[in-house]
Short mmCIF file of C-alpha atoms and ligand atoms in Angstrom, two decimals:
data_model
loop_
_atom_site.label_atom_id
_atom_site.label_comp_id
_atom_site.label_asym_id
_atom_site.label_seq_id
_atom_site.Cartn_x
_atom_site.Cartn_y
_atom_site.Cartn_z
CA ALA A 1 -45.44 24.24 12.01
CA THR A 2 -49.14 25.01 12.21
CA THR A 3 -50.98 27.48 9.97
CA LYS A 4 -53.97 27.77 12.28
CA THR A 5 -55.29 31.21 13.13
CA HIS A 6 -58.10 33.10 14.82
CA ILE A 7 -60.40 35.92 13.74
CA GLY A 8 -62.28 37.56 16.59
CA ASN A 9 -63.30 34.78 19.00
CA PHE A 10 -63.19 32.12 16.31
CA GLU A 11 -60.43 29.58 15.72
CA PHE A 12 -59.59 28.24 12.26
CA GLU A 13 -57.46 25.16 11.60
CA ASN A 14 -55.97 26.91 8.58
CA CYS A 15 -55.34 30.57 7.74
CA PHE A 16 -56.49 30.18 4.13
CA MET A 17 -59.93 30.68 2.62
CA ASN A 18 -61.46 31.72 -0.70
CA ALA A 19 -61.89 35.36 -1.67
CA ALA A 20 -65.54 36.36 -2.06
CA GLY A 21 -66.61 35.82 -5.65
CA VAL A 22 -64.49 32.75 -6.28
CA TYR A 23 -65.76 29.19 -5.63
CA CYS A 24 -68.66 30.48 -3.56
CA TYR A 25 -71.63 31.11 -5.88
CA ASP A 26 -73.74 28.10 -4.78
CA ARG A 27 -73.83 25.08 -2.44
CA ASN A 28 -71.88 22.96 -4.93
CA GLU A 29 -68.91 25.37 -4.99
CA LEU A 30 -69.03 26.12 -1.26
CA GLU A 31 -69.07 22.38 -0.44
CA GLN A 32 -65.86 21.95 -2.45
CA VAL A 33 -64.19 24.62 -0.30
CA ILE A 34 -65.54 23.02 2.89
CA ASN A 35 -64.05 19.69 1.79
CA SER A 36 -60.68 21.25 0.89
CA GLN A 37 -57.77 22.28 3.14
CA ALA A 38 -59.27 25.78 3.44
CA GLY A 39 -59.92 26.84 7.04
CA THR A 40 -63.28 28.36 6.15
CA PHE A 41 -65.14 30.05 3.29
CA VAL A 42 -66.88 33.31 2.48
CA THR A 43 -70.01 33.37 0.31
CA LYS A 44 -70.36 35.29 -2.94
CA THR A 45 -71.44 38.79 -1.94
CA ALA A 46 -75.21 38.51 -1.46
CA THR A 47 -77.78 41.19 -2.25
CA LEU A 48 -81.40 41.32 -1.06
CA GLN A 49 -82.72 39.92 -4.36
CA SER A 50 -80.88 37.46 -6.60
CA ARG A 51 -79.06 39.07 -9.53
CA PRO A 52 -78.06 37.70 -12.96
CA GLY A 53 -75.06 40.02 -13.12
CA ASN A 54 -73.43 41.54 -16.18
CA PRO A 55 -73.46 40.07 -19.75
CA GLU A 56 -70.80 37.46 -20.56
CA PRO A 57 -67.90 37.17 -21.13
CA ARG A 58 -67.39 38.90 -17.79
CA TYR A 59 -64.35 37.03 -16.40
CA HIS A 60 -61.02 36.44 -18.16
CA ASP A 61 -57.80 34.80 -17.00
CA THR A 62 -54.45 36.16 -18.21
CA ALA A 63 -50.91 34.83 -17.73
CA LEU A 64 -50.40 37.17 -14.77
CA GLY A 65 -53.88 37.21 -13.23
CA SER A 66 -57.47 38.00 -14.09
CA ILE A 67 -59.97 40.69 -14.98
CA ASN A 68 -63.66 40.57 -14.05
CA SER A 69 -66.78 42.61 -14.32
CA MET A 70 -69.24 40.05 -12.94
CA GLY A 71 -71.75 42.66 -11.84
CA LEU A 72 -72.63 41.06 -8.51
CA PRO A 73 -74.38 37.92 -9.79
CA ASN A 74 -75.70 35.99 -6.78
CA LEU A 75 -78.57 33.76 -5.70
CA GLY A 76 -79.90 36.28 -3.19
CA PHE A 77 -79.48 36.75 0.54
CA ASP A 78 -82.04 34.12 1.60
CA TYR A 79 -80.30 31.35 -0.38
CA TYR A 80 -76.97 31.90 1.39
CA LEU A 81 -78.50 32.45 4.84
CA GLU A 82 -80.48 29.22 4.53
CA TYR A 83 -77.32 27.32 3.61
CA LEU A 84 -75.26 28.92 6.39
CA LEU A 85 -77.93 28.01 8.98
CA GLU A 86 -77.97 24.41 7.66
CA LEU A 87 -74.16 24.28 8.02
CA GLN A 88 -74.49 25.42 11.64
CA LYS A 89 -76.31 22.12 12.23
CA THR A 90 -74.16 19.83 10.07
CA HIS A 91 -70.79 21.48 10.90
CA PRO A 92 -71.37 22.98 14.39
CA ASP A 93 -67.61 23.08 15.00
CA ARG A 94 -66.89 25.40 12.04
CA THR A 95 -67.36 29.12 11.48
CA PHE A 96 -68.09 30.62 8.06
CA PHE A 97 -68.16 34.12 6.54
CA PHE A 98 -71.22 35.73 4.97
CA SER A 99 -70.43 38.44 2.39
CA LEU A 100 -73.18 40.93 1.63
CA VAL A 101 -73.99 44.40 0.41
CA GLY A 102 -77.18 46.27 -0.46
CA MET A 103 -77.83 47.88 -3.84
CA SER A 104 -78.80 50.90 -1.72
CA THR A 105 -77.96 52.07 1.79
CA GLU A 106 -81.49 51.10 2.82
CA ASP A 107 -80.97 47.58 1.46
CA THR A 108 -77.68 47.26 3.33
CA HIS A 109 -79.44 48.02 6.61
CA THR A 110 -82.27 45.63 5.74
CA LEU A 111 -79.72 42.86 5.08
CA LEU A 112 -77.71 43.46 8.25
CA LYS A 113 -80.87 43.65 10.38
CA LYS A 114 -81.92 40.29 8.93
CA VAL A 115 -78.51 38.86 9.88
CA GLN A 116 -78.72 40.38 13.34
CA GLU A 117 -82.17 38.88 13.92
CA SER A 118 -81.22 35.48 12.43
CA ASP A 119 -79.52 32.52 14.11
CA PHE A 120 -76.40 33.09 11.98
CA ASN A 121 -73.43 32.81 14.37
CA GLY A 122 -70.54 33.30 11.95
CA ILE A 123 -68.75 36.39 10.69
CA THR A 124 -70.22 38.98 8.32
CA GLU A 125 -68.08 40.64 5.62
CA LEU A 126 -69.68 43.86 4.36
CA ASN A 127 -68.47 44.49 0.83
CA LEU A 128 -67.66 48.19 0.47
CA SER A 129 -65.65 47.75 -2.71
CA CYS A 130 -67.55 46.21 -5.60
CA PRO A 131 -66.15 48.00 -8.70
CA ASN A 132 -68.46 46.53 -11.32
CA VAL A 133 -72.02 47.70 -10.80
CA PRO A 134 -72.47 50.42 -13.44
CA GLY A 135 -73.44 53.70 -11.82
CA LYS A 136 -72.50 52.54 -8.31
CA PRO A 137 -69.21 53.92 -6.94
CA GLN A 138 -67.04 51.85 -4.59
CA ILE A 139 -68.46 52.88 -1.21
CA ALA A 140 -65.12 52.79 0.62
CA TYR A 141 -63.65 55.47 -1.65
CA ASP A 142 -66.18 57.85 -0.06
CA LEU A 143 -65.01 57.97 3.56
CA GLU A 144 -67.77 60.33 4.70
CA THR A 145 -70.44 57.92 3.43
CA THR A 146 -68.51 54.99 4.89
CA GLU A 147 -68.32 56.58 8.34
CA LYS A 148 -72.04 57.42 8.31
CA LEU A 149 -72.90 53.89 7.18
CA LEU A 150 -70.77 52.23 9.89
CA THR A 151 -72.14 54.60 12.56
CA ASP A 152 -75.72 53.60 11.67
CA ILE A 153 -74.81 49.88 11.38
CA PHE A 154 -73.18 49.64 14.79
CA SER A 155 -76.24 51.19 16.41
CA TYR A 156 -78.05 47.85 15.87
CA PHE A 157 -75.55 45.24 14.58
CA LYS A 158 -73.88 43.37 17.47
CA LYS A 159 -72.47 40.31 15.73
CA PRO A 160 -68.87 40.05 14.38
CA LEU A 161 -68.51 42.33 11.33
CA GLY A 162 -65.66 43.15 8.97
CA VAL A 163 -65.42 45.21 5.80
CA LYS A 164 -63.97 44.30 2.35
CA LEU A 165 -61.98 47.27 1.15
CA PRO A 166 -60.75 48.46 -2.22
CA PRO A 167 -57.03 49.22 -2.52
CA TYR A 168 -56.00 52.73 -1.52
CA PHE A 169 -53.03 54.32 -3.28
CA ASP A 170 -52.21 57.40 -1.24
CA ILE A 171 -50.61 57.58 2.23
CA VAL A 172 -53.06 60.31 3.25
CA HIS A 173 -55.93 58.01 2.26
CA PHE A 174 -54.46 55.24 4.47
CA ASP A 175 -54.39 57.78 7.33
CA GLN A 176 -57.93 59.01 6.71
CA ALA A 177 -59.42 55.54 6.19
CA ALA A 178 -57.72 54.09 9.29
CA ALA A 179 -59.00 57.05 11.34
CA VAL A 180 -62.54 56.13 10.29
CA PHE A 181 -62.22 52.39 10.90
CA ASN A 182 -60.61 52.95 14.32
CA LYS A 183 -63.87 54.55 15.46
CA PHE A 184 -65.78 51.24 15.19
CA PRO A 185 -65.71 47.81 16.86
CA LEU A 186 -64.83 46.09 13.60
CA THR A 187 -63.66 42.48 13.90
CA PHE A 188 -61.50 42.85 10.79
CA ILE A 189 -60.85 44.71 7.60
CA ASN A 190 -60.07 42.77 4.42
CA CYS A 191 -57.46 44.29 2.10
CA VAL A 192 -57.79 44.22 -0.91
CA ASN A 193 -60.58 43.75 -3.38
CA SER A 194 -59.61 43.72 -7.07
CA ILE A 195 -57.95 46.87 -8.40
CA GLY A 196 -60.95 48.44 -10.02
CA ASN A 197 -61.39 49.31 -13.67
CA GLY A 198 -58.30 47.93 -15.26
CA LEU A 199 -58.26 47.13 -18.99
CA VAL A 200 -56.85 43.98 -20.60
CA VAL A 201 -56.35 43.95 -24.38
CA GLU A 202 -55.66 40.87 -26.49
CA ASP A 203 -54.72 41.44 -30.12
CA GLU A 204 -57.00 44.38 -30.93
CA SER A 205 -59.85 43.72 -28.53
CA VAL A 206 -60.93 43.92 -24.94
CA VAL A 207 -61.48 40.51 -23.30
CA ILE A 208 -64.69 41.06 -21.32
CA LYS A 209 -68.04 42.44 -22.54
CA PRO A 210 -69.31 44.71 -19.72
CA LYS A 211 -68.16 48.32 -19.43
CA ASN A 212 -66.28 48.20 -22.78
CA GLY A 213 -63.77 45.82 -21.20
CA PHE A 214 -63.07 47.64 -17.93
CA GLY A 215 -62.92 45.36 -14.89
CA GLY A 216 -61.35 44.52 -11.53
CA ILE A 217 -57.79 43.20 -11.74
CA GLY A 218 -56.55 40.28 -9.63
CA GLY A 219 -53.54 37.98 -9.51
CA GLU A 220 -49.80 38.66 -9.71
CA TYR A 221 -50.46 42.21 -10.92
CA ILE A 222 -51.80 43.26 -7.52
CA LYS A 223 -49.60 41.69 -4.82
CA PRO A 224 -47.48 44.86 -4.15
CA THR A 225 -50.68 46.90 -3.77
CA ALA A 226 -52.29 44.25 -1.58
CA LEU A 227 -49.24 43.96 0.72
CA ALA A 228 -49.03 47.75 1.00
CA ASN A 229 -52.68 48.00 2.06
CA VAL A 230 -52.35 45.13 4.56
CA HIS A 231 -49.25 46.70 6.12
CA ALA A 232 -50.46 50.32 6.02
CA PHE A 233 -53.57 49.37 8.01
CA TYR A 234 -51.57 47.03 10.27
CA GLN A 235 -49.43 50.03 11.18
CA ARG A 236 -52.47 52.30 11.78
CA LEU A 237 -55.37 50.26 13.20
CA ASN A 238 -56.20 49.42 16.80
CA PRO A 239 -54.80 45.92 17.33
CA SER A 240 -58.39 44.81 18.12
CA ILE A 241 -59.15 45.15 14.39
CA GLN A 242 -57.53 42.24 12.60
CA ILE A 243 -56.54 42.21 8.93
CA ILE A 244 -57.42 39.67 6.27
CA GLY A 245 -54.94 39.73 3.39
CA THR A 246 -56.23 39.23 -0.14
CA GLY A 247 -54.52 39.74 -3.47
CA GLY A 248 -51.75 38.13 -5.50
CA VAL A 249 -51.41 34.89 -3.50
CA LEU A 250 -50.08 32.17 -5.81
CA THR A 251 -47.60 30.47 -3.45
CA GLY A 252 -46.75 29.87 0.19
CA GLN A 253 -44.18 32.65 -0.13
CA ASP A 254 -46.90 35.12 -1.16
CA ALA A 255 -48.96 34.08 1.86
CA PHE A 256 -45.88 34.38 4.11
CA GLU A 257 -45.49 37.97 2.89
CA HIS A 258 -49.14 38.83 3.60
CA ILE A 259 -48.78 37.50 7.16
CA LEU A 260 -45.40 39.25 7.60
CA CYS A 261 -47.22 42.48 6.65
CA GLY A 262 -49.81 41.83 9.36
CA ALA A 263 -52.52 39.54 7.97
CA SER A 264 -54.23 37.06 10.33
CA MET A 265 -56.05 35.24 7.50
CA VAL A 266 -55.19 34.98 3.79
CA GLN A 267 -57.82 34.82 1.02
CA ILE A 268 -57.20 33.35 -2.42
CA GLY A 269 -59.15 34.44 -5.50
CA THR A 270 -57.58 34.28 -8.97
CA THR A 271 -55.30 31.34 -8.10
CA LEU A 272 -58.29 29.41 -6.74
CA HIS A 273 -60.26 30.19 -9.91
CA LYS A 274 -57.42 28.85 -12.07
CA GLU A 275 -56.30 25.86 -9.97
CA GLY A 276 -59.37 24.82 -8.00
CA PRO A 277 -59.59 23.94 -4.30
CA ALA A 278 -56.45 21.77 -4.47
CA ALA A 279 -54.60 25.11 -4.37
CA PHE A 280 -55.32 25.29 -0.64
CA GLU A 281 -53.32 22.13 0.11
CA ARG A 282 -50.42 23.18 -2.12
CA ILE A 283 -50.15 26.68 -0.71
CA THR A 284 -50.58 25.49 2.88
CA ASN A 285 -47.76 22.96 2.44
CA GLU A 286 -45.54 25.60 0.85
CA LEU A 287 -46.14 27.99 3.78
CA LYS A 288 -45.48 25.24 6.34
CA ALA A 289 -42.19 24.40 4.59
CA ILE A 290 -41.11 28.06 4.79
CA MET A 291 -42.08 28.24 8.47
CA ASN A 292 -40.22 25.01 9.29
CA LYS A 293 -37.10 26.22 7.49
CA LYS A 294 -37.21 29.50 9.45
CA GLY A 295 -38.11 27.88 12.77
CA TYR A 296 -41.53 29.54 13.08
CA LYS A 297 -44.06 27.30 14.88
CA THR A 298 -47.16 29.47 14.47
CA ILE A 299 -48.04 32.44 12.28
CA GLU A 300 -47.93 34.66 15.37
CA ASP A 301 -44.15 34.05 15.48
CA PHE A 302 -43.74 36.30 12.41
CA ARG A 303 -47.06 38.08 11.84
CA GLY A 304 -46.56 41.79 11.33
CA LYS A 305 -42.79 41.51 11.79
CA LEU A 306 -41.83 42.95 8.43
CA LYS A 307 -38.31 44.31 8.65
CA TYR A 308 -37.41 47.83 7.49
CA LEU A 309 -34.04 48.83 6.16
O1 IRO B 1 -68.30 42.09 -10.23
C1 IRO B 1 -68.42 41.55 -9.09
O2 IRO B 1 -69.39 40.83 -8.74
C2 IRO B 1 -67.30 41.82 -8.14
N1 IRO B 1 -66.04 41.72 -8.65
C3 IRO B 1 -64.93 42.05 -7.90
O3 IRO B 1 -63.78 41.95 -8.38
N2 IRO B 1 -65.10 42.43 -6.62
C4 IRO B 1 -66.32 42.55 -6.04
O4 IRO B 1 -66.42 42.91 -4.86
C5 IRO B 1 -67.48 42.22 -6.85
I1 IRO B 1 -69.36 42.30 -5.98
#
């Protein structure tokens, strides 16, 4: 069995990659993902200026997952663009993802115009779902603002673009969100970002400092929500818009389920944070074993073929 895949016009030897925010802060971390079994990587979400992020502790692992309120710490757009352009020379056969978002609508347009005018030839992931910048709502929970933003973006942005979405929890919201996304030539949507503003308590205390302990939840806690979002949009979107599945992937079986629900690429966050880049080889081998046992040669043999009762 092969776990290769494609997103847009790009082929990837493996359908696994990191989730933005994990193992992607700087060249050192990104190089470790490049040198792992991952098919590609996505950068930490970049903003126009570098940001220190929220006070620590701002990330905490639990037995079942993780909670974070990083606050968008990143080295700034230029740092990641420079590295991505360097990789286009040293790894011309590979395609990478650039995650970004502005701290304002104006900044978002400034960033995307810089990408459009640059020599970057990979895929851009616009983060519409950061839950941890105090005072800033998750953009994709405001569908009117999201539609206006995408309308303006596609008037000038002609390179491959996808959006990182928060989880939705209401069937009507799936309907309304899909109706918006279907209006645009999106290469993909990525479901899901962390479940925003959860609260983990240990003994008598919160476990992270920012926002009195409130933070995005990842890991085993969120797989049912992640699979539901992947499948809800798979059922509703134009087939030209592919789906990246993120959330709750610990094993090859979890990845199999994301693909069964419709995902064409699977991102790994909390598990990668806990286990390191070796997780890609383990999970890839586990998925291949499942595919071999079931007689599936490629992921297209079962992608989206979730059975109903
Ligand atoms: O706090 C963060 O930096 C963060 N944390 C998340 O869990 N998702 C996001 O999109 C972001 I931008």
